[in-house]
Short mmCIF file of N, CA and C in Angstrom, two decimals:
data_model
loop_
_atom_site.label_atom_id
_atom_site.label_comp_id
_atom_site.label_asym_id
_atom_site.label_seq_id
_atom_site.Cartn_x
_atom_site.Cartn_y
_atom_site.Cartn_z
N GLY U 960 31.43 92.35 13.25
CA GLY U 960 32.72 92.32 13.95
C GLY U 960 32.92 92.80 15.20
N THR U 961 34.03 92.47 15.91
CA THR U 961 34.25 93.01 17.22
C THR U 961 34.03 94.53 17.25
N HIS U 962 33.54 95.19 18.19
CA HIS U 962 33.57 96.64 18.44
C HIS U 962 32.76 97.41 17.14
N GLY U 963 31.89 96.48 16.69
CA GLY U 963 31.12 96.96 15.47
C GLY U 963 31.94 97.29 14.19
N THR U 964 33.15 96.32 14.12
CA THR U 964 34.20 96.49 13.12
C THR U 964 33.74 95.87 11.77
N THR U 965 33.75 96.52 10.62
CA THR U 965 33.35 95.80 9.35
C THR U 965 34.19 96.35 8.42
N ASN U 966 34.24 95.49 7.38
CA ASN U 966 35.52 95.66 6.39
C ASN U 966 34.81 95.14 5.11
N LEU U 967 34.59 96.03 4.41
CA LEU U 967 33.73 95.28 2.95
C LEU U 967 34.52 95.83 1.56
N SER U 968 34.68 95.05 0.76
CA SER U 968 35.28 95.31 -0.58
C SER U 968 34.92 94.61 -1.66
N ALA U 969 35.03 95.46 -2.68
CA ALA U 969 34.51 94.54 -3.88
C ALA U 969 35.65 95.26 -5.24
N ARG U 970 35.82 93.97 -5.86
CA ARG U 970 36.76 94.43 -7.16
C ARG U 970 36.11 93.83 -8.37
N VAL U 971 36.20 94.75 -9.61
CA VAL U 971 35.71 94.12 -10.64
C VAL U 971 36.83 94.55 -11.90
N ALA U 972 37.04 93.59 -12.70
CA ALA U 972 37.93 94.19 -13.88
C ALA U 972 37.48 93.70 -15.19
N GLY U 973 37.75 94.17 -16.35
CA GLY U 973 37.28 93.61 -17.64
C GLY U 973 38.28 94.13 -18.72
N THR U 974 38.32 93.32 -19.70
CA THR U 974 38.93 93.80 -21.11
C THR U 974 37.86 93.62 -22.27
N GLN U 975 37.99 94.46 -23.27
CA GLN U 975 37.18 94.50 -24.21
C GLN U 975 37.97 95.37 -25.29
N GLU U 976 39.14 94.62 -25.93
CA GLU U 976 39.91 95.39 -26.71
C GLU U 976 39.28 96.60 -27.44
N PRO U 977 39.87 97.68 -27.41
CA PRO U 977 41.35 98.17 -26.97
C PRO U 977 41.34 98.72 -25.50
N VAL U 978 40.25 98.53 -24.66
CA VAL U 978 40.25 99.10 -23.56
C VAL U 978 40.40 97.78 -22.42
N ARG U 979 41.06 98.28 -21.33
CA ARG U 979 41.13 97.40 -19.91
C ARG U 979 40.71 98.34 -18.84
N VAL U 980 39.76 97.72 -17.80
CA VAL U 980 39.25 98.48 -16.77
C VAL U 980 39.32 97.72 -15.61
N SER U 981 39.61 98.34 -14.32
CA SER U 981 39.70 97.61 -13.22
C SER U 981 39.41 98.70 -12.07
N ALA U 982 38.46 98.30 -11.19
CA ALA U 982 37.93 99.20 -10.19
C ALA U 982 37.81 98.40 -8.86
N PHE U 983 38.17 99.20 -7.54
CA PHE U 983 38.32 98.50 -6.37
C PHE U 983 37.41 99.57 -5.36
N VAL U 984 36.58 99.08 -4.56
CA VAL U 984 35.95 100.00 -3.52
C VAL U 984 36.08 99.18 -2.42
N SER U 985 36.19 100.16 -1.25
CA SER U 985 36.22 99.44 0.15
C SER U 985 35.68 100.49 1.07
N ARG U 986 35.00 99.62 2.16
CA ARG U 986 34.29 100.51 3.44
C ARG U 986 35.04 99.67 4.63
N TYR U 987 35.90 100.15 5.37
CA TYR U 987 36.27 99.70 6.74
C TYR U 987 35.90 100.67 7.83
N GLY U 988 35.56 100.21 8.72
CA GLY U 988 34.78 101.08 10.01
C GLY U 988 34.75 100.47 11.21
N SER U 989 34.82 101.31 12.40
CA SER U 989 34.46 100.46 13.71
C SER U 989 33.64 101.62 14.73
N GLY U 990 33.03 100.84 15.50
CA GLY U 990 32.27 101.63 16.47
C GLY U 990 33.25 102.11 17.41
N GLY U 991 34.59 101.79 17.29
CA GLY U 991 35.49 102.05 18.57
C GLY U 991 35.40 101.52 19.54
N TYR U 992 36.51 101.35 20.54
CA TYR U 992 36.41 100.97 21.62
C TYR U 992 37.19 101.54 22.70
N ASP U 993 37.15 101.19 24.25
CA ASP U 993 37.79 101.68 25.20
C ASP U 993 38.50 100.93 26.12
N LEU U 994 39.56 100.52 26.34
CA LEU U 994 40.31 99.59 27.20
C LEU U 994 40.39 100.41 28.36
N SER U 995 40.22 101.26 28.76
CA SER U 995 40.11 101.91 30.10
C SER U 995 38.90 102.96 30.32
N PRO U 996 38.03 102.52 30.56
CA PRO U 996 36.31 103.17 30.70
C PRO U 996 36.65 104.39 31.58
N THR U 997 37.44 104.45 32.61
CA THR U 997 37.66 105.59 33.44
C THR U 997 38.28 106.83 32.90
N THR U 998 38.64 106.82 31.62
CA THR U 998 38.89 107.95 30.87
C THR U 998 37.98 108.29 29.82
N ALA U 999 37.98 109.69 29.59
CA ALA U 999 36.84 109.82 28.72
C ALA U 999 37.26 109.91 27.10
N THR U 1000 38.69 109.41 27.04
CA THR U 1000 39.25 109.61 25.82
C THR U 1000 39.16 107.83 25.44
N PRO U 1001 38.52 107.46 24.21
CA PRO U 1001 38.53 106.20 23.95
C PRO U 1001 39.93 105.51 23.58
N THR U 1002 40.22 104.45 23.43
CA THR U 1002 41.31 103.81 23.07
C THR U 1002 41.53 103.95 21.49
N VAL U 1003 40.36 103.51 20.81
CA VAL U 1003 40.19 103.79 19.40
C VAL U 1003 38.96 104.31 19.26
N PRO U 1004 38.85 105.56 18.65
CA PRO U 1004 37.64 106.39 18.29
C PRO U 1004 37.07 105.70 17.51
N SER U 1005 35.37 105.80 17.01
CA SER U 1005 34.81 105.16 16.21
C SER U 1005 35.10 106.15 14.68
N PHE U 1006 35.12 105.00 13.77
CA PHE U 1006 35.62 105.74 12.37
C PHE U 1006 35.07 105.03 11.28
N SER U 1007 35.09 105.51 10.21
CA SER U 1007 34.66 104.92 8.95
C SER U 1007 35.71 105.42 7.85
N ASP U 1008 36.23 104.72 7.01
CA ASP U 1008 37.28 104.59 5.94
C ASP U 1008 36.63 104.32 4.65
N TYR U 1009 36.56 105.04 3.46
CA TYR U 1009 36.32 104.83 2.14
C TYR U 1009 37.51 104.87 1.07
N ILE U 1010 37.60 104.10 0.50
CA ILE U 1010 38.64 103.92 -0.44
C ILE U 1010 38.11 103.29 -1.98
N GLY U 1011 38.69 104.25 -3.07
CA GLY U 1011 38.14 103.80 -4.20
C GLY U 1011 39.67 103.94 -5.24
N ARG U 1012 39.61 102.85 -5.98
CA ARG U 1012 40.85 102.97 -6.80
C ARG U 1012 40.51 102.36 -8.41
N SER U 1013 40.90 102.97 -9.52
CA SER U 1013 40.57 102.65 -10.62
C SER U 1013 41.64 102.63 -11.72
N THR U 1014 41.69 102.11 -12.65
CA THR U 1014 42.60 101.89 -13.83
C THR U 1014 42.00 101.78 -15.12
N VAL U 1015 42.19 102.79 -15.87
CA VAL U 1015 41.77 102.60 -17.25
C VAL U 1015 42.72 102.81 -18.35
N ALA U 1016 42.82 101.50 -19.22
CA ALA U 1016 44.01 101.57 -20.14
C ALA U 1016 43.46 101.21 -21.49
N TYR U 1017 43.92 102.17 -22.36
CA TYR U 1017 43.49 102.07 -23.59
C TYR U 1017 44.49 102.24 -24.86
N GLU U 1018 44.49 101.34 -25.55
CA GLU U 1018 45.49 100.83 -26.75
C GLU U 1018 44.99 101.81 -27.78
N LEU U 1019 45.80 102.93 -28.10
CA LEU U 1019 45.70 103.94 -29.11
C LEU U 1019 46.10 103.41 -30.41
N GLY U 1020 46.81 102.24 -30.65
CA GLY U 1020 47.52 101.72 -31.89
C GLY U 1020 48.27 100.60 -31.47
N ALA U 1021 48.74 100.13 -32.31
CA ALA U 1021 49.63 98.95 -32.17
C ALA U 1021 51.09 99.18 -31.30
N SER U 1022 51.35 100.40 -31.27
CA SER U 1022 52.66 100.84 -30.68
C SER U 1022 52.22 101.68 -29.32
N THR U 1023 51.18 102.25 -29.16
CA THR U 1023 50.83 103.40 -28.31
C THR U 1023 49.60 102.91 -27.18
N GLU U 1024 50.23 103.16 -25.83
CA GLU U 1024 49.01 102.85 -24.80
C GLU U 1024 48.94 104.06 -23.90
N LEU U 1025 47.63 104.44 -23.54
CA LEU U 1025 47.50 105.54 -22.40
C LEU U 1025 46.67 104.55 -21.30
N GLU U 1026 47.33 104.89 -20.27
CA GLU U 1026 46.71 104.56 -19.16
C GLU U 1026 46.46 105.60 -17.96
N VAL U 1027 45.50 105.35 -17.28
CA VAL U 1027 45.07 106.56 -16.13
C VAL U 1027 44.76 105.69 -14.77
N ARG U 1028 45.48 105.94 -13.77
CA ARG U 1028 45.13 105.51 -12.56
C ARG U 1028 44.68 106.61 -11.62
N ALA U 1029 43.59 106.19 -10.77
CA ALA U 1029 43.09 107.02 -9.79
C ALA U 1029 42.63 106.24 -8.65
N ARG U 1030 43.10 107.27 -7.55
CA ARG U 1030 42.64 106.85 -6.08
C ARG U 1030 42.04 107.84 -5.23
N ALA U 1031 41.26 107.56 -4.49
CA ALA U 1031 40.56 108.34 -3.46
C ALA U 1031 40.34 107.51 -2.14
N SER U 1032 40.40 108.26 -1.17
CA SER U 1032 40.27 107.65 0.23
C SER U 1032 39.66 108.87 1.21
N HIS U 1033 38.64 108.72 1.87
CA HIS U 1033 38.08 109.42 2.99
C HIS U 1033 37.95 108.86 4.17
N GLU U 1034 38.12 109.29 5.45
CA GLU U 1034 38.23 108.73 6.72
C GLU U 1034 37.56 109.80 7.66
N ALA U 1035 36.55 109.39 8.30
CA ALA U 1035 35.81 110.24 9.32
C ALA U 1035 36.03 109.52 10.67
N GLN U 1036 36.19 110.46 11.80
CA GLN U 1036 36.61 109.86 13.34
C GLN U 1036 36.07 110.84 13.79
N ARG U 1037 35.16 110.12 15.03
CA ARG U 1037 34.44 110.85 16.22
C ARG U 1037 34.66 110.18 17.38
N SER U 1038 35.07 111.32 18.32
CA SER U 1038 35.07 110.77 19.80
C SER U 1038 34.95 111.73 20.66
N THR U 1039 34.78 111.24 22.26
CA THR U 1039 34.59 112.46 23.15
C THR U 1039 35.91 112.40 23.90
N VAL U 1040 36.45 113.61 24.18
CA VAL U 1040 38.09 113.61 24.76
C VAL U 1040 37.67 114.62 26.08
N GLU U 1041 38.80 114.52 26.95
CA GLU U 1041 39.16 115.41 27.72
C GLU U 1041 40.18 116.59 27.28
N VAL U 1042 40.21 117.53 27.68
CA VAL U 1042 41.48 118.22 27.43
C VAL U 1042 42.00 118.72 28.78
N THR U 1043 43.17 118.59 29.08
CA THR U 1043 44.10 118.93 30.42
C THR U 1043 43.68 120.37 30.65
N GLY U 1044 43.45 120.71 31.88
CA GLY U 1044 43.13 122.05 32.39
C GLY U 1044 41.75 122.66 32.12
N GLU U 1045 40.88 122.14 31.15
CA GLU U 1045 39.48 122.25 30.97
C GLU U 1045 38.66 121.38 31.80
N GLU U 1046 37.61 122.03 32.07
CA GLU U 1046 36.48 121.15 32.91
C GLU U 1046 35.48 120.57 32.25
N GLN U 1047 35.35 120.70 30.99
CA GLN U 1047 34.37 120.05 30.25
C GLN U 1047 34.75 119.05 29.10
N LEU U 1048 33.88 118.12 28.80
CA LEU U 1048 34.31 117.27 27.80
C LEU U 1048 34.07 117.75 26.37
N PHE U 1049 34.98 117.36 25.51
CA PHE U 1049 34.93 117.93 24.05
C PHE U 1049 34.49 117.20 22.92
N ASN U 1050 33.82 117.11 22.03
CA ASN U 1050 33.60 116.16 20.69
C ASN U 1050 34.73 116.49 20.01
N ASN U 1051 35.53 115.20 19.37
CA ASN U 1051 36.52 115.50 18.58
C ASN U 1051 36.15 114.85 17.22
N GLU U 1052 35.94 115.80 16.44
CA GLU U 1052 35.64 115.31 14.75
C GLU U 1052 36.73 115.34 13.94
N ALA U 1053 37.10 114.41 13.17
CA ALA U 1053 38.27 114.58 12.30
C ALA U 1053 38.06 113.84 11.08
N THR U 1054 38.47 114.59 9.90
CA THR U 1054 38.67 113.81 8.80
C THR U 1054 39.86 113.98 8.05
N ARG U 1055 40.01 112.80 7.11
CA ARG U 1055 41.31 112.84 6.29
C ARG U 1055 41.09 112.34 4.83
N THR U 1056 41.24 112.99 3.92
CA THR U 1056 40.90 112.85 2.65
C THR U 1056 42.26 113.06 1.94
N ASP U 1057 42.55 111.86 1.03
CA ASP U 1057 43.76 111.85 -0.02
C ASP U 1057 43.35 111.39 -1.36
N TRP U 1058 43.98 111.89 -2.31
CA TRP U 1058 43.58 111.41 -3.89
C TRP U 1058 44.74 111.54 -4.42
N SER U 1059 44.86 110.62 -5.58
CA SER U 1059 45.94 110.74 -6.60
C SER U 1059 45.46 110.66 -7.86
N LEU U 1060 45.95 110.98 -8.98
CA LEU U 1060 45.49 110.85 -10.43
C LEU U 1060 46.88 110.72 -11.09
N ALA U 1061 47.00 109.77 -11.99
CA ALA U 1061 48.32 109.34 -12.74
C ALA U 1061 48.36 108.78 -13.99
N PRO U 1062 48.04 109.78 -15.17
CA PRO U 1062 47.95 109.31 -16.63
C PRO U 1062 49.39 109.00 -17.07
N ARG U 1063 49.62 108.22 -18.06
CA ARG U 1063 50.71 107.69 -18.69
C ARG U 1063 50.66 107.61 -19.84
N ILE U 1064 51.05 107.79 -20.89
CA ILE U 1064 51.21 107.44 -22.17
C ILE U 1064 52.69 106.62 -22.60
N THR U 1065 52.61 105.59 -23.27
CA THR U 1065 53.98 104.97 -23.60
C THR U 1065 53.75 104.51 -25.10
N HIS U 1066 54.83 104.76 -25.94
CA HIS U 1066 54.82 104.72 -27.37
C HIS U 1066 56.27 103.86 -27.76
N ARG U 1067 55.89 102.73 -28.22
CA ARG U 1067 57.26 102.00 -28.77
C ARG U 1067 57.70 102.43 -30.15
N LEU U 1068 58.84 103.05 -30.14
CA LEU U 1068 59.14 103.64 -31.45
C LEU U 1068 59.68 102.75 -32.52
N ARG U 1069 60.26 101.55 -32.02
CA ARG U 1069 60.66 100.41 -32.69
C ARG U 1069 60.96 99.12 -31.51
N PRO U 1070 61.29 98.04 -31.91
CA PRO U 1070 61.44 97.16 -31.05
C PRO U 1070 62.69 97.48 -29.99
N GLY U 1071 62.50 97.40 -28.76
CA GLY U 1071 63.67 97.86 -27.89
C GLY U 1071 63.88 99.22 -27.60
N VAL U 1072 63.01 100.06 -28.27
CA VAL U 1072 62.92 101.41 -27.73
C VAL U 1072 61.59 101.88 -27.40
N GLN U 1073 61.33 102.58 -26.47
CA GLN U 1073 60.25 103.14 -26.14
C GLN U 1073 60.18 104.54 -25.45
N VAL U 1074 59.33 105.34 -25.69
CA VAL U 1074 59.22 106.71 -24.96
C VAL U 1074 57.81 106.90 -24.08
N GLU U 1075 58.09 107.51 -22.99
CA GLU U 1075 56.99 107.32 -22.02
C GLU U 1075 56.91 108.93 -21.13
N ALA U 1076 55.63 109.33 -21.07
CA ALA U 1076 55.47 110.54 -20.60
C ALA U 1076 54.36 110.41 -19.49
N ARG U 1077 54.55 110.80 -18.30
CA ARG U 1077 53.67 110.53 -16.97
C ARG U 1077 53.59 111.90 -16.22
N LEU U 1078 52.29 112.13 -15.74
CA LEU U 1078 51.81 113.09 -14.93
C LEU U 1078 51.37 112.53 -13.72
N PHE U 1079 51.65 113.02 -12.53
CA PHE U 1079 51.12 112.43 -11.28
C PHE U 1079 50.61 113.86 -10.53
N GLY U 1080 49.42 113.73 -10.05
CA GLY U 1080 49.05 114.71 -8.99
C GLY U 1080 48.24 113.98 -7.70
N SER U 1081 48.59 114.75 -6.78
CA SER U 1081 48.20 113.98 -5.29
C SER U 1081 47.78 115.18 -4.33
N GLY U 1082 46.83 114.68 -3.68
CA GLY U 1082 46.44 115.78 -2.44
C GLY U 1082 46.35 114.86 -1.04
N TYR U 1083 46.50 115.52 0.03
CA TYR U 1083 46.30 115.09 1.34
C TYR U 1083 45.73 116.03 2.06
N ARG U 1084 44.67 115.93 2.81
CA ARG U 1084 44.10 116.83 3.78
C ARG U 1084 43.57 116.31 4.94
N THR U 1085 43.87 116.81 6.19
CA THR U 1085 43.28 116.75 7.59
C THR U 1085 42.65 117.63 8.12
N GLN U 1086 41.66 117.44 8.64
CA GLN U 1086 40.88 118.60 9.24
C GLN U 1086 40.33 118.30 11.11
N THR U 1087 40.41 118.75 11.94
CA THR U 1087 40.13 118.49 13.22
C THR U 1087 39.62 119.36 13.78
N ASP U 1088 38.11 119.29 14.49
CA ASP U 1088 37.55 120.31 15.03
C ASP U 1088 37.30 119.68 16.61
N LEU U 1089 37.69 120.48 17.68
CA LEU U 1089 37.27 120.10 18.95
C LEU U 1089 36.11 121.16 19.48
N THR U 1090 35.14 120.78 19.89
CA THR U 1090 33.88 121.51 20.09
C THR U 1090 33.43 121.23 21.44
N GLY U 1091 32.68 121.92 22.31
CA GLY U 1091 32.43 121.59 23.56
C GLY U 1091 31.09 120.68 23.46
N ALA U 1092 31.22 119.42 24.42
CA ALA U 1092 30.14 118.63 24.05
C ALA U 1092 28.89 118.97 24.79
N SER U 1093 28.76 120.10 25.37
CA SER U 1093 27.30 120.44 25.84
C SER U 1093 26.91 121.70 25.10
N GLY U 1094 27.62 122.54 24.77
CA GLY U 1094 27.25 123.78 24.00
C GLY U 1094 27.58 123.73 22.69
N GLY U 1095 28.79 123.08 22.17
CA GLY U 1095 29.22 122.87 20.55
C GLY U 1095 29.98 124.05 20.28
N ALA U 1096 30.31 124.74 21.34
CA ALA U 1096 31.50 125.86 20.83
C ALA U 1096 32.70 125.51 20.45
N LEU U 1097 33.13 126.15 19.27
CA LEU U 1097 34.61 125.65 18.83
C LEU U 1097 35.63 125.96 19.61
N PHE U 1098 36.43 124.98 20.06
CA PHE U 1098 37.45 125.16 21.06
C PHE U 1098 38.87 125.11 20.26
N SER U 1099 38.80 124.20 19.16
CA SER U 1099 40.21 124.54 18.42
C SER U 1099 39.69 123.89 17.16
N ARG U 1100 40.65 124.23 15.74
CA ARG U 1100 40.45 123.58 14.79
C ARG U 1100 41.85 123.60 13.90
N ASP U 1101 42.12 122.14 13.66
CA ASP U 1101 43.33 122.02 12.85
C ASP U 1101 43.02 121.85 11.33
N ASP U 1102 43.93 122.36 10.41
CA ASP U 1102 43.66 121.88 9.17
C ASP U 1102 44.93 121.94 8.46
N TYR U 1103 45.07 120.82 7.81
CA TYR U 1103 46.37 120.63 7.08
C TYR U 1103 46.06 120.26 5.63
N ASP U 1104 46.76 120.90 4.61
CA ASP U 1104 46.65 120.69 3.12
C ASP U 1104 47.85 120.46 2.43
N GLN U 1105 48.17 119.23 1.84
CA GLN U 1105 49.31 119.16 0.81
C GLN U 1105 48.79 118.90 -0.47
N ARG U 1106 49.81 119.27 -1.37
CA ARG U 1106 49.42 118.84 -2.73
C ARG U 1106 50.86 118.63 -3.46
N GLN U 1107 50.93 117.48 -4.42
CA GLN U 1107 51.96 117.31 -5.26
C GLN U 1107 51.66 117.24 -6.54
N HIS U 1108 52.55 117.94 -7.33
CA HIS U 1108 52.33 117.53 -9.03
C HIS U 1108 53.91 117.21 -9.37
N ARG U 1109 53.71 116.22 -10.51
CA ARG U 1109 55.05 115.67 -11.04
C ARG U 1109 54.90 115.51 -12.61
N ALA U 1110 55.79 115.82 -13.43
CA ALA U 1110 55.58 115.57 -14.61
C ALA U 1110 56.96 115.12 -14.96
N GLU U 1111 57.05 113.97 -15.95
CA GLU U 1111 58.16 113.02 -16.29
C GLU U 1111 58.09 112.60 -17.66
N ALA U 1112 59.18 112.52 -18.28
CA ALA U 1112 59.34 111.87 -19.61
C ALA U 1112 60.67 111.16 -19.59
N GLN U 1113 60.79 109.85 -20.17
CA GLN U 1113 61.71 109.19 -20.19
C GLN U 1113 61.78 108.18 -21.51
N VAL U 1114 63.08 107.99 -21.83
CA VAL U 1114 63.19 107.01 -23.28
C VAL U 1114 64.06 106.02 -22.59
N GLN U 1115 63.65 104.73 -23.26
CA GLN U 1115 64.41 103.45 -22.75
C GLN U 1115 65.08 102.68 -23.91
N ALA U 1116 66.13 102.28 -24.21
CA ALA U 1116 66.53 101.57 -25.28
C ALA U 1116 67.36 100.66 -25.03
N ALA U 1117 67.02 99.61 -25.28
CA ALA U 1117 67.87 98.15 -25.07
C ALA U 1117 69.03 98.23 -26.08
N LEU U 1118 70.29 98.33 -25.43
CA LEU U 1118 71.60 98.23 -26.17
C LEU U 1118 72.01 97.08 -26.78
N THR U 1119 71.83 96.10 -25.81
CA THR U 1119 72.14 94.81 -26.17
C THR U 1119 70.95 93.81 -25.27
N ASP U 1120 71.00 92.60 -25.27
CA ASP U 1120 70.26 91.80 -24.53
C ASP U 1120 70.35 91.95 -23.03
N ALA U 1121 71.59 92.47 -22.62
CA ALA U 1121 71.97 92.50 -21.37
C ALA U 1121 72.03 94.05 -20.76
N HIS U 1122 71.81 95.05 -21.77
CA HIS U 1122 72.05 96.22 -21.32
C HIS U 1122 71.00 96.94 -21.66
N LEU U 1123 70.37 98.00 -20.73
CA LEU U 1123 69.27 98.78 -20.97
C LEU U 1123 69.83 100.52 -20.83
N LEU U 1124 69.59 101.33 -21.52
CA LEU U 1124 69.72 102.73 -21.42
C LEU U 1124 68.56 103.18 -21.37
N THR U 1125 68.55 104.08 -20.06
CA THR U 1125 67.37 104.88 -19.63
C THR U 1125 67.73 106.41 -19.38
N ALA U 1126 67.00 107.27 -20.16
CA ALA U 1126 67.42 108.68 -19.67
C ALA U 1126 65.75 109.48 -19.66
N GLY U 1127 65.95 110.30 -18.69
CA GLY U 1127 64.71 111.26 -18.48
C GLY U 1127 64.73 112.56 -17.81
N ALA U 1128 63.68 113.07 -17.96
CA ALA U 1128 63.88 114.60 -16.95
C ALA U 1128 62.16 114.58 -16.50
N GLY U 1129 62.38 115.33 -15.48
CA GLY U 1129 60.93 115.59 -14.73
C GLY U 1129 61.00 116.84 -13.96
N TYR U 1130 59.92 117.25 -13.45
CA TYR U 1130 59.56 118.43 -12.75
C TYR U 1130 58.54 118.17 -11.70
N ILE U 1131 58.83 118.50 -10.28
CA ILE U 1131 57.92 118.32 -9.07
C ILE U 1131 57.66 119.79 -8.57
N THR U 1132 56.45 119.84 -8.15
CA THR U 1132 56.00 120.88 -7.36
C THR U 1132 55.11 120.40 -6.13
N GLU U 1133 55.29 121.17 -4.97
CA GLU U 1133 54.79 120.63 -3.61
C GLU U 1133 54.23 121.85 -2.90
N SER U 1134 53.08 121.88 -2.32
CA SER U 1134 52.77 122.86 -1.68
C SER U 1134 52.07 122.39 -0.13
N VAL U 1135 52.38 123.16 1.02
CA VAL U 1135 51.83 122.63 2.01
C VAL U 1135 50.96 123.93 2.65
#
């Protein structure tokens, strides 16, 4: 592709009762490009981004299903940059990693009434290192890490054909 851009992906899915499975993988990347060659900083730095997603569902019985969804992504980026007030060029290397995991169990108590319990966990992290282009000395490092965890339970009951009652409770934690 233009500027060394590639976008490759694959998806697969299948069912063998009582199990359903699906998976997706992707790689998207570019060699980067510079619309203003007189500056040291590229318009878009070179990067590669990898993504994977999957879902597995399992019928535990006629009334109960367990489902687990997962996602992971990792991007790496590299470029040479100028820093105002400095007399040398720097290598800028950055990564971003994020993930999530979401199990859920659903049980139908009777027609029109079901209970569900869900968990969700996710993380997001970026790290950037700026090092001297000639000697490799570390000039700066940025590191950001965020996590979220959630637990929920809910019940749904069909009161009539036109009315649904939903009640639930949950708990969320987050850290940065």
